[in-house]
Coordinates of C-alpha atoms and ligand atoms in Angstrom, one line a residue:
M1 CA 32.1 -96.4 103.8
V2 CA 34.3 -97.4 100.8
L3 CA 36.2 -94.2 101.2
G4 CA 36.7 -94.8 104.9
R5 CA 38.3 -98.2 104.1
A6 CA 40.5 -96.7 101.5
Q7 CA 41.8 -94.2 104.0
E8 CA 42.3 -96.9 106.5
S9 CA 44.3 -99.0 104.2
C10 CA 46.6 -96.1 103.3
S11 CA 47.1 -94.9 106.8
G12 CA 50.1 -96.1 108.9
H13 CA 52.7 -95.5 106.2
S14 CA 52.9 -98.8 104.3
R15 CA 56.3 -97.8 102.6
P16 CA 59.0 -99.4 104.6
T17 CA 61.3 -96.3 104.7
E18 CA 61.4 -94.9 108.2
A19 CA 63.6 -93.3 110.8
I20 CA 63.8 -95.1 114.2
V21 CA 64.8 -93.0 117.1
D22 CA 66.1 -94.7 120.3
L23 CA 64.9 -92.6 123.2
D24 CA 67.1 -94.5 125.7
R25 CA 70.1 -93.2 123.7
I26 CA 68.8 -89.7 124.0
G27 CA 68.6 -90.3 127.7
H28 CA 72.1 -91.8 127.8
N29 CA 73.5 -88.7 125.9
V30 CA 71.8 -86.3 128.3
T31 CA 73.2 -88.2 131.3
Y32 CA 76.6 -88.3 129.7
L33 CA 76.6 -84.5 129.0
K34 CA 75.5 -83.8 132.6
S35 CA 78.6 -85.7 133.8
F36 CA 80.7 -82.8 132.4
L37 CA 78.8 -80.3 134.5
A38 CA 79.4 -79.1 138.1
T39 CA 76.4 -79.6 140.3
G40 CA 73.9 -76.8 140.0
V41 CA 74.7 -76.1 136.3
A42 CA 71.5 -76.7 134.3
L43 CA 71.3 -78.5 130.9
M44 CA 69.1 -77.1 128.1
A45 CA 68.3 -79.7 125.5
V46 CA 68.1 -77.8 122.2
V47 CA 65.1 -79.3 120.3
K48 CA 64.8 -76.8 117.4
A49 CA 64.0 -78.0 113.9
D50 CA 61.8 -80.8 115.2
A51 CA 64.7 -81.9 117.5
Y52 CA 67.2 -82.0 114.7
G53 CA 64.8 -84.2 112.7
H54 CA 64.3 -86.7 115.5
G55 CA 60.8 -85.5 116.7
A56 CA 60.5 -82.6 119.2
L57 CA 57.9 -83.8 121.6
R58 CA 59.3 -87.3 122.1
V59 CA 62.9 -86.1 122.4
S60 CA 61.8 -83.3 124.8
K61 CA 60.1 -85.8 127.1
A62 CA 63.1 -88.2 127.0
A63 CA 65.6 -85.4 127.6
L64 CA 63.6 -84.0 130.5
N65 CA 63.2 -87.4 132.0
A66 CA 67.0 -87.9 131.8
G67 CA 67.6 -84.7 133.8
A68 CA 67.6 -81.8 131.3
E69 CA 66.0 -78.8 133.0
W70 CA 65.4 -76.5 130.0
L71 CA 64.4 -76.8 126.4
G72 CA 65.7 -74.6 123.6
V73 CA 63.9 -73.9 120.2
A74 CA 64.5 -71.6 117.3
L75 CA 61.0 -70.3 116.8
A76 CA 57.9 -69.3 118.9
E77 CA 55.9 -71.7 116.8
E78 CA 58.1 -74.6 118.0
A79 CA 57.7 -73.5 121.6
V80 CA 53.9 -73.2 121.4
E81 CA 53.7 -76.7 120.0
L82 CA 55.5 -78.1 123.0
R83 CA 53.4 -76.1 125.5
E84 CA 50.2 -77.2 123.8
A85 CA 51.4 -80.8 124.1
G86 CA 51.7 -80.3 127.9
I87 CA 55.4 -79.5 128.3
A88 CA 55.7 -77.3 131.4
A89 CA 59.6 -77.0 131.6
P90 CA 61.2 -73.6 130.9
I91 CA 61.6 -73.1 127.1
L92 CA 63.9 -70.5 125.5
I93 CA 63.4 -69.3 121.9
L94 CA 67.1 -69.0 120.8
G95 CA 66.5 -66.9 117.7
P96 CA 64.9 -63.5 117.2
S97 CA 61.1 -63.1 117.3
H98 CA 58.9 -60.6 115.7
D99 CA 56.0 -59.0 117.5
R100 CA 53.4 -61.6 116.8
Q101 CA 55.8 -64.4 117.8
M102 CA 56.5 -62.6 121.0
D103 CA 52.8 -62.4 121.8
W104 CA 52.5 -66.2 121.4
A105 CA 55.6 -66.7 123.5
V106 CA 54.5 -64.5 126.4
R107 CA 51.0 -65.9 126.4
H108 CA 52.5 -69.4 126.8
G109 CA 55.2 -68.5 129.4
V110 CA 58.1 -69.0 127.0
D111 CA 61.4 -67.2 127.3
L112 CA 62.5 -64.7 124.6
T113 CA 65.9 -63.9 123.3
V114 CA 66.3 -60.1 122.7
F115 CA 69.2 -57.9 121.5
D116 CA 67.5 -54.8 120.0
E117 CA 65.5 -52.0 121.4
Q118 CA 62.6 -53.0 119.1
H119 CA 62.5 -56.4 120.8
L120 CA 62.1 -54.8 124.2
L121 CA 59.2 -52.7 123.0
W122 CA 57.5 -55.7 121.4
A123 CA 58.1 -57.8 124.6
K124 CA 56.6 -55.0 126.8
M125 CA 53.5 -54.7 124.6
A126 CA 53.0 -58.5 124.7
A127 CA 53.4 -58.5 128.5
K128 CA 50.8 -55.7 128.9
R129 CA 48.4 -57.5 126.7
H130 CA 48.6 -60.7 128.7
R131 CA 48.9 -58.9 132.1
T132 CA 52.2 -60.6 132.9
R133 CA 55.9 -60.0 132.6
A134 CA 57.9 -61.1 129.5
R135 CA 60.8 -63.4 130.4
I136 CA 63.8 -62.4 128.5
H137 CA 67.4 -63.3 127.8
L138 CA 69.8 -60.7 126.4
K139 CA 72.0 -62.1 123.7
L140 CA 75.5 -60.7 123.2
D141 CA 77.5 -61.0 120.0
T142 CA 81.0 -61.8 121.2
G143 CA 82.4 -62.8 117.8
M144 CA 79.8 -65.0 116.1
G145 CA 79.0 -62.0 114.0
R146 CA 75.3 -63.0 113.6
V147 CA 72.5 -62.0 115.9
G148 CA 73.1 -60.3 119.3
L149 CA 74.1 -57.0 120.8
I150 CA 77.8 -56.4 120.3
W151 CA 79.3 -57.2 123.7
D152 CA 81.0 -53.8 124.4
R153 CA 77.8 -51.9 123.6
L154 CA 76.2 -53.0 126.9
S155 CA 75.4 -49.7 128.7
K156 CA 73.5 -48.2 131.7
A157 CA 70.7 -47.4 129.2
W158 CA 70.4 -51.1 128.4
I159 CA 70.4 -52.0 132.1
E160 CA 67.7 -49.5 132.8
A161 CA 65.6 -50.7 129.9
L162 CA 65.9 -54.3 131.1
A163 CA 64.8 -53.3 134.6
D164 CA 61.4 -52.4 133.1
P165 CA 58.5 -53.7 135.3
D166 CA 56.9 -55.4 132.3
L167 CA 60.1 -57.4 131.7
H168 CA 61.6 -60.2 133.8
W169 CA 65.3 -60.3 132.9
I170 CA 66.2 -64.0 133.3
G171 CA 69.4 -64.5 131.3
L172 CA 72.5 -63.3 129.5
S173 CA 73.8 -65.4 126.6
T174 CA 76.3 -65.6 123.8
H175 CA 77.1 -68.2 121.1
F176 CA 80.5 -69.6 120.0
S177 CA 81.4 -69.6 116.3
A178 CA 84.0 -72.3 116.4
S179 CA 84.0 -74.2 119.7
D180 CA 84.5 -77.4 117.6
T181 CA 87.6 -76.3 115.7
D182 CA 89.2 -73.1 116.9
P183 CA 90.3 -72.7 120.6
G184 CA 91.8 -69.2 119.9
A185 CA 88.5 -67.8 118.6
T186 CA 86.6 -69.5 121.4
K187 CA 88.9 -68.0 124.1
T188 CA 88.6 -64.6 122.6
Q189 CA 84.8 -64.9 122.7
L190 CA 84.9 -66.2 126.3
A191 CA 87.1 -63.3 127.4
R192 CA 84.6 -60.8 125.9
F193 CA 81.7 -62.5 127.5
L194 CA 83.5 -62.4 130.9
D195 CA 84.1 -58.7 130.4
A196 CA 80.4 -58.1 129.9
I197 CA 79.6 -60.3 133.0
E198 CA 82.0 -58.2 135.1
Y199 CA 80.5 -55.0 133.9
L200 CA 77.0 -56.1 134.8
R201 CA 78.2 -57.5 138.2
G202 CA 79.8 -54.1 138.8
Q203 CA 76.4 -52.4 138.1
G204 CA 74.6 -54.9 140.4
A205 CA 72.6 -56.1 137.4
L206 CA 73.5 -59.7 136.7
P207 CA 70.6 -61.9 135.7
S208 CA 70.2 -65.4 137.2
E209 CA 71.0 -67.5 134.1
I210 CA 74.3 -67.1 132.2
H211 CA 74.8 -69.4 129.2
A212 CA 77.2 -69.7 126.3
A213 CA 78.2 -73.4 125.7
N214 CA 76.9 -75.4 122.8
S215 CA 77.7 -79.2 122.6
A216 CA 81.4 -78.8 121.6
A217 CA 82.0 -76.2 124.3
I218 CA 80.3 -78.4 127.0
M219 CA 82.7 -81.2 126.3
Q220 CA 85.8 -79.1 125.9
Y221 CA 85.5 -75.8 127.9
P222 CA 84.4 -76.2 131.5
G223 CA 85.2 -72.5 131.9
A224 CA 82.3 -71.7 129.5
H225 CA 79.6 -73.6 131.5
F226 CA 78.4 -70.7 133.8
T227 CA 74.9 -71.5 135.2
M228 CA 73.6 -73.3 132.1
V229 CA 74.7 -75.0 128.9
R230 CA 72.8 -75.5 125.6
A231 CA 73.3 -79.0 124.1
G232 CA 72.0 -79.7 120.6
I233 CA 73.9 -82.1 118.4
A234 CA 75.4 -84.2 121.3
V235 CA 71.9 -84.9 122.6
Y236 CA 71.3 -86.8 119.4
G237 CA 74.6 -88.7 119.8
L238 CA 76.3 -87.0 116.9
K239 CA 79.9 -85.8 117.4
P240 CA 80.2 -82.1 118.1
Y241 CA 83.9 -82.3 117.2
S242 CA 85.8 -85.0 115.4
Q243 CA 87.5 -86.5 118.5
A244 CA 84.4 -86.6 120.7
V245 CA 83.7 -89.9 122.4
G246 CA 81.0 -91.4 124.6
L247 CA 77.9 -90.4 122.7
E248 CA 75.4 -92.8 121.1
P249 CA 73.7 -91.9 117.8
A250 CA 70.0 -92.1 118.4
L251 CA 68.6 -92.2 114.9
K252 CA 68.6 -95.1 112.4
W253 CA 67.3 -94.5 108.9
R254 CA 66.2 -97.7 107.2
S255 CA 64.2 -99.1 104.3
E256 CA 63.8 -102.4 102.5
V257 CA 64.7 -103.9 99.2
A258 CA 61.7 -103.3 96.9
Y259 CA 62.9 -104.9 93.7
I260 CA 65.9 -106.9 92.3
K261 CA 67.1 -107.5 88.8
V262 CA 70.1 -109.2 87.5
V263 CA 71.8 -107.4 84.6
G264 CA 74.9 -107.9 82.4
Q265 CA 78.0 -105.9 81.9
D266 CA 77.9 -102.3 80.7
F267 CA 74.3 -101.8 81.9
A268 CA 73.4 -98.1 82.4
V269 CA 71.7 -97.2 85.7
G270 CA 69.4 -94.3 86.4
Y271 CA 69.0 -90.8 85.0
A272 CA 71.7 -90.0 82.4
G273 CA 73.2 -93.4 82.9
T274 CA 76.0 -92.1 85.2
F275 CA 76.8 -95.6 86.4
R276 CA 77.6 -98.5 84.1
T277 CA 78.1 -102.0 85.4
A278 CA 81.6 -103.3 85.1
E279 CA 80.4 -106.9 85.2
A280 CA 77.1 -108.8 85.6
M281 CA 75.5 -107.9 88.9
Q282 CA 72.3 -107.5 90.9
L283 CA 70.6 -104.1 90.9
L284 CA 68.4 -103.4 94.0
S285 CA 65.8 -100.7 94.1
V286 CA 65.2 -99.1 97.5
P287 CA 62.3 -96.7 98.0
V288 CA 64.0 -93.5 99.3
G289 CA 65.1 -90.5 97.3
Y290 CA 66.0 -86.9 97.5
A291 CA 62.4 -85.9 98.3
D292 CA 63.0 -87.8 101.5
G293 CA 66.3 -86.1 102.2
Y294 CA 68.4 -88.8 100.7
R295 CA 70.6 -86.2 98.9
R296 CA 71.2 -86.2 95.2
G297 CA 74.8 -85.4 96.0
W298 CA 75.2 -88.9 97.3
S299 CA 74.7 -90.3 93.8
N300 CA 77.5 -92.8 93.0
V301 CA 79.3 -92.0 96.3
S302 CA 77.4 -93.2 99.3
D303 CA 76.9 -96.8 100.6
V304 CA 74.1 -98.6 102.3
L305 CA 74.2 -101.6 104.6
I306 CA 72.5 -104.9 103.8
G307 CA 73.1 -107.9 106.0
G308 CA 75.9 -106.0 107.8
H309 CA 77.9 -105.3 104.5
R310 CA 78.4 -102.2 102.5
Y311 CA 77.1 -101.8 99.0
P312 CA 77.3 -98.7 96.8
V313 CA 74.5 -96.5 95.6
A314 CA 74.8 -96.8 91.8
G315 CA 73.7 -94.0 89.5
R316 CA 71.8 -90.9 90.3
V317 CA 69.6 -90.7 93.4
S318 CA 66.1 -90.1 92.1
M319 CA 63.3 -88.2 93.8
D320 CA 61.8 -91.4 95.3
Q321 CA 64.3 -94.2 94.7
I322 CA 67.9 -95.3 94.8
T323 CA 69.6 -98.2 93.1
V324 CA 72.2 -100.3 94.9
A325 CA 74.7 -102.5 93.2
V326 CA 75.3 -105.9 94.7
P327 CA 77.6 -108.6 93.2
L328 CA 76.2 -111.8 91.9
G329 CA 76.2 -114.6 94.4
I330 CA 75.2 -112.5 97.4
A331 CA 71.9 -113.7 98.7
V332 CA 69.4 -110.8 98.8
R333 CA 65.7 -110.9 98.7
V334 CA 62.8 -108.4 98.3
G335 CA 62.0 -107.2 101.8
D336 CA 65.6 -107.5 103.2
P337 CA 66.4 -104.5 105.5
V338 CA 68.6 -101.7 104.1
V339 CA 70.3 -99.4 106.5
L340 CA 70.8 -95.9 105.0
L341 CA 72.2 -94.3 108.2
G342 CA 73.1 -96.2 111.3
R343 CA 74.6 -99.5 112.4
D344 CA 74.1 -103.0 110.9
G345 CA 76.3 -105.6 112.6
E346 CA 79.9 -104.5 112.6
E347 CA 79.3 -101.8 110.0
E348 CA 78.0 -98.3 110.5
I349 CA 77.1 -95.4 108.2
S350 CA 77.3 -92.3 110.3
A351 CA 75.7 -88.9 109.7
E352 CA 79.2 -87.5 109.6
E353 CA 80.1 -89.9 106.8
L354 CA 77.1 -88.9 104.7
A355 CA 77.8 -85.3 105.4
G356 CA 81.4 -85.7 104.2
H357 CA 80.3 -86.7 100.7
I358 CA 78.6 -83.3 100.2
D359 CA 80.9 -80.9 102.1
S360 CA 78.2 -80.6 104.8
I361 CA 77.8 -81.4 108.5
S362 CA 75.8 -84.1 110.4
Y363 CA 73.3 -81.4 111.4
E364 CA 72.2 -80.9 107.8
V365 CA 71.9 -84.6 107.2
V366 CA 69.5 -85.3 110.1
T367 CA 67.5 -82.1 109.8
G368 CA 67.1 -82.9 106.1
I369 CA 65.3 -86.2 106.6
G370 CA 61.9 -85.4 105.1
K371 CA 58.4 -85.3 106.4
R372 CA 57.5 -88.3 104.2
V373 CA 59.8 -90.5 106.4
P374 CA 57.8 -91.5 109.5
R375 CA 59.6 -91.4 112.8
R376 CA 59.2 -94.4 115.0
Y377 CA 60.4 -94.7 118.6
R378 CA 62.1 -97.2 120.7
G379 CA 62.8 -97.1 124.5
D380 CA 61.8 -94.6 127.2
Ligands
LIG1 C1 71.5 -74.6 117.8 C2 72.0 -73.9 119.0 C3 72.7 -74.5 120.0 C4 73.0 -76.0 120.0 O1 74.3 -76.2 119.3 P1 74.9 -77.6 119.1 O2 76.2 -77.4 118.3 O3 73.9 -78.4 118.3 O4 75.1 -78.2 120.4 C5 73.1 -73.8 121.1 N1 72.9 -72.4 121.2 C6 72.2 -71.8 120.2 C7 72.0 -70.3 120.3 C8 71.8 -72.5 119.0 O5 71.2 -71.8 118.0

């Protein structure tokens, strides 16, 4: 039983580095986003990539409790995980699926995105195997220039193919390329989508769900809401465009001071000595590194919060550790909390701020928080 004890003593993540997700804030953000919608417009909470790093199952439950009607994922695998955990709400796979993924999706009653004849064949085969109908959404490319059938290639042949008895045509969708920054491009895409909708209406072939808006479009373009909207980043309280207000960031990434030493002037810190102390100071070690998603690009540029004050990351970010420079005379102790992302008193380090250091976006910061960082939950 010695081994059993060893396992026990190592379980439960003794390292203090963790991400704390406030599920009440997820609920607040869903409620807030719903306030932009006319009655009858459904909200899909997009929980792909483990709910943007926040934890798909817990976030899904919180979002559904707060009034989201649908869930969106990127992969069949993500949808199956939710179904197997007991989530019964409609789930749409937003990205393309190959034949095996379609089989899993159809078996679990998950909606598929299609935009190619090959997709229809695979969906029909899966439906026949499982003696059911495959639930599908046709995706149009109205200017994103990524996946989707080019909007003006919709045809009678497509409408006939979608009327196949093995298929249940649920939805029509498109995706904006710049609803956060470019109203002109968004209006062009919207006009193309409206053309496609008019064409289908004229053919008496409009499916029941029409959806286009991501977070930035939900908050800025009511004309893009149709019957359903797809909210990702805003569910997590991160700004979908720079002027956005009213959202509450749900995730806090924290650790603790693991070690402190006092050093003199001109002391070299970390790999290659890229930081040298200008005067005597305290160097704090914090157990988080690029293997946890604390990006090496934040070396010598990001700050952390201790006791509600900002202190700089000194030297290179290592795989498992960072060093923080704190002036002499500031009282710090081993075990003091360190906020890497989130609020501490009056100060806040936002995902947008961290993204700005590396020419990135908040999406990449939160989805990049590694598996080694346990997620803990508050609220709900
Ligand atoms: C990820 C994704 C969304 C959500 O976008 P946000 O900007 O995070 O709101 C919506 N639709 C599709 C197709 C997506 O892939």
